[in-house]
């Protein structure tokens, strides 16, 4: 993969993320804040972006979405489930809900 290809992939991922985030925020802001791991202030900013701003932001050369599972226990619960996947996902969601927003974003 060339550098240009990688930058194009990053732009596409950013654009998809921003569009999805904005749609989630407009649909249910409280749920979006939790699922995206962002603050209410950040949600308000994303919600207010127009199409030109989204395209400009998506065109940056770095990923806007961040892998938020810094805690190995949470990642393990989501990936190494055995019989009851729903229970492990619920447990992981409870643990993540207890984290401060600053830790998530």
PDB file of C-alpha atoms in Angstrom:
ATOM      1  CA  UNK A   1       0.000   0.000   0.000  1.00  0.00           C
ATOM      2  CA  UNK A   2       1.423   3.363  -0.983  1.00  0.00           C
ATOM      3  CA  UNK A   3       1.273   6.466   1.187  1.00  0.00           C
ATOM      4  CA  UNK A   4      -1.371   7.968  -1.089  1.00  0.00           C
ATOM      5  CA  UNK A   5      -3.483   4.821  -0.815  1.00  0.00           C
ATOM      6  CA  UNK A   6      -3.178   4.891   2.963  1.00  0.00           C
ATOM      7  CA  UNK A   7      -4.165   8.557   3.132  1.00  0.00           C
ATOM      8  CA  UNK A   8      -7.179   7.874   0.916  1.00  0.00           C
ATOM      9  CA  UNK A   9      -8.235   5.025   3.216  1.00  0.00           C
ATOM     10  CA  UNK A  10      -7.853   7.279   6.265  1.00  0.00           C
ATOM     11  CA  UNK A  11      -9.962   9.964   4.563  1.00  0.00           C
ATOM     12  CA  UNK A  12     -12.682   7.424   3.747  1.00  0.00           C
ATOM     13  CA  UNK A  13     -12.673   6.045   7.296  1.00  0.00           C
ATOM     14  CA  UNK A  14     -12.831   9.563   8.731  1.00  0.00           C
ATOM     15  CA  UNK A  15     -15.704  10.520   6.471  1.00  0.00           C
ATOM     16  CA  UNK A  16     -17.654   7.380   7.377  1.00  0.00           C
ATOM     17  CA  UNK A  17     -16.983   7.938  11.079  1.00  0.00           C
ATOM     18  CA  UNK A  18     -18.039  11.593  11.003  1.00  0.00           C
ATOM     19  CA  UNK A  19     -21.216  10.871   9.060  1.00  0.00           C
ATOM     20  CA  UNK A  20     -22.150   7.999  11.362  1.00  0.00           C
ATOM     21  CA  UNK A  21     -21.346  10.026  14.487  1.00  0.00           C
ATOM     22  CA  UNK A  22     -23.456  12.939  13.294  1.00  0.00           C
ATOM     23  CA  UNK A  23     -26.368  10.635  12.451  1.00  0.00           C
ATOM     24  CA  UNK A  24     -26.129   8.914  15.848  1.00  0.00           C
ATOM     25  CA  UNK A  25     -26.011  12.261  17.681  1.00  0.00           C
ATOM     26  CA  UNK A  26     -29.041  13.586  15.835  1.00  0.00           C
ATOM     27  CA  UNK A  27     -30.963  10.392  16.508  1.00  0.00           C
ATOM     28  CA  UNK A  28     -30.176   9.938  20.241  1.00  0.00           C
ATOM     29  CA  UNK A  29     -27.550  12.245  21.716  1.00  0.00           C
ATOM     30  CA  UNK A  30     -27.231  10.480  25.084  1.00  0.00           C
ATOM     31  CA  UNK A  31     -26.704   7.063  23.507  1.00  0.00           C
ATOM     32  CA  UNK A  32     -24.294   8.528  20.938  1.00  0.00           C
ATOM     33  CA  UNK A  33     -22.188  10.176  23.648  1.00  0.00           C
ATOM     34  CA  UNK A  34     -21.857   6.798  25.378  1.00  0.00           C
ATOM     35  CA  UNK A  35     -21.259   4.716  22.255  1.00  0.00           C
ATOM     36  CA  UNK A  36     -18.777   7.145  20.722  1.00  0.00           C
ATOM     37  CA  UNK A  37     -17.016   7.834  24.022  1.00  0.00           C
ATOM     38  CA  UNK A  38     -17.181  11.595  23.585  1.00  0.00           C
ATOM     39  CA  UNK A  39     -18.308  14.486  25.772  1.00  0.00           C
ATOM     40  CA  UNK A  40     -21.599  16.304  25.328  1.00  0.00           C
ATOM     41  CA  UNK A  41     -19.647  19.365  24.170  1.00  0.00           C
ATOM     42  CA  UNK A  42     -17.921  17.330  21.455  1.00  0.00           C
ATOM     43  CA  UNK A  43     -21.301  15.891  20.424  1.00  0.00           C
ATOM     44  CA  UNK A  44     -22.681  19.409  20.040  1.00  0.00           C
ATOM     45  CA  UNK A  45     -19.707  20.407  17.880  1.00  0.00           C
ATOM     46  CA  UNK A  46     -20.033  17.337  15.649  1.00  0.00           C
ATOM     47  CA  UNK A  47     -23.776  17.814  15.337  1.00  0.00           C
ATOM     48  CA  UNK A  48     -23.287  21.369  14.087  1.00  0.00           C
ATOM     49  CA  UNK A  49     -20.782  20.588  11.327  1.00  0.00           C
ATOM     50  CA  UNK A  50     -21.937  21.281   7.786  1.00  0.00           C
ATOM     51  CA  UNK A  51     -20.995  19.105   4.804  1.00  0.00           C
ATOM     52  CA  UNK A  52     -18.023  21.254   3.795  1.00  0.00           C
ATOM     53  CA  UNK A  53     -16.634  21.151   7.330  1.00  0.00           C
ATOM     54  CA  UNK A  54     -17.064  17.372   7.487  1.00  0.00           C
ATOM     55  CA  UNK A  55     -15.211  16.918   4.193  1.00  0.00           C
ATOM     56  CA  UNK A  56     -12.404  19.222   5.307  1.00  0.00           C
ATOM     57  CA  UNK A  57     -12.063  17.445   8.652  1.00  0.00           C
ATOM     58  CA  UNK A  58     -12.183  14.005   7.002  1.00  0.00           C
ATOM     59  CA  UNK A  59      -9.321  15.012   4.711  1.00  0.00           C
ATOM     60  CA  UNK A  60      -6.787  15.312   7.519  1.00  0.00           C
ATOM     61  CA  UNK A  61      -3.884  12.864   7.436  1.00  0.00           C
ATOM     62  CA  UNK A  62      -4.696  11.231  10.783  1.00  0.00           C
ATOM     63  CA  UNK A  63      -7.456   8.988  12.039  1.00  0.00           C
ATOM     64  CA  UNK A  64     -10.188  10.861  13.889  1.00  0.00           C
ATOM     65  CA  UNK A  65     -11.658   7.784  15.539  1.00  0.00           C
ATOM     66  CA  UNK A  66      -9.522   6.267  18.257  1.00  0.00           C
ATOM     67  CA  UNK A  67      -9.319   2.701  19.495  1.00  0.00           C
ATOM     68  CA  UNK A  68     -10.813   3.183  22.941  1.00  0.00           C
ATOM     69  CA  UNK A  69     -10.168  -0.149  24.608  1.00  0.00           C
ATOM     70  CA  UNK A  70      -7.047   0.761  26.555  1.00  0.00           C
ATOM     71  CA  UNK A  71      -8.133  -1.619  29.290  1.00  0.00           C
ATOM     72  CA  UNK A  72      -7.129  -5.177  28.405  1.00  0.00           C
ATOM     73  CA  UNK A  73      -9.908  -6.604  30.575  1.00  0.00           C
ATOM     74  CA  UNK A  74     -12.599  -4.861  28.525  1.00  0.00           C
ATOM     75  CA  UNK A  75     -11.038  -5.886  25.235  1.00  0.00           C
ATOM     76  CA  UNK A  76     -10.743  -9.464  26.488  1.00  0.00           C
ATOM     77  CA  UNK A  77     -14.418  -9.559  27.463  1.00  0.00           C
ATOM     78  CA  UNK A  78     -15.438  -8.404  24.016  1.00  0.00           C
ATOM     79  CA  UNK A  79     -13.188 -10.784  22.098  1.00  0.00           C
ATOM     80  CA  UNK A  80     -12.754 -13.888  24.247  1.00  0.00           C
ATOM     81  CA  UNK A  81     -16.344 -14.727  25.089  1.00  0.00           C
ATOM     82  CA  UNK A  82     -17.350 -18.344  25.548  1.00  0.00           C
ATOM     83  CA  UNK A  83     -21.010 -19.286  25.926  1.00  0.00           C
ATOM     84  CA  UNK A  84     -22.797 -16.071  26.858  1.00  0.00           C
ATOM     85  CA  UNK A  85     -21.669 -13.320  24.528  1.00  0.00           C
ATOM     86  CA  UNK A  86     -24.487 -10.991  25.553  1.00  0.00           C
ATOM     87  CA  UNK A  87     -23.461 -11.146  29.181  1.00  0.00           C
ATOM     88  CA  UNK A  88     -19.814 -10.352  28.420  1.00  0.00           C
ATOM     89  CA  UNK A  89     -20.839  -7.394  26.235  1.00  0.00           C
ATOM     90  CA  UNK A  90     -23.128  -6.109  28.979  1.00  0.00           C
ATOM     91  CA  UNK A  91     -20.360  -6.439  31.551  1.00  0.00           C
ATOM     92  CA  UNK A  92     -17.940  -4.563  29.285  1.00  0.00           C
ATOM     93  CA  UNK A  93     -20.518  -1.798  28.748  1.00  0.00           C
ATOM     94  CA  UNK A  94     -20.976  -1.455  32.515  1.00  0.00           C
ATOM     95  CA  UNK A  95     -17.220  -1.156  33.039  1.00  0.00           C
ATOM     96  CA  UNK A  96     -16.896   1.411  30.259  1.00  0.00           C
ATOM     97  CA  UNK A  97     -19.827   3.432  31.607  1.00  0.00           C
ATOM     98  CA  UNK A  98     -17.921   3.775  34.866  1.00  0.00           C
ATOM     99  CA  UNK A  99     -14.916   5.370  33.169  1.00  0.00           C
ATOM    100  CA  UNK A 100     -14.571   9.141  33.023  1.00  0.00           C
ATOM    101  CA  UNK A 101     -15.093  10.800  29.651  1.00  0.00           C
ATOM    102  CA  UNK A 102     -11.483  12.030  29.704  1.00  0.00           C
ATOM    103  CA  UNK A 103     -10.336   8.410  29.879  1.00  0.00           C
ATOM    104  CA  UNK A 104     -12.468   7.472  26.871  1.00  0.00           C
ATOM    105  CA  UNK A 105     -11.658  10.331  24.562  1.00  0.00           C
TER     106      UNK A 105
END
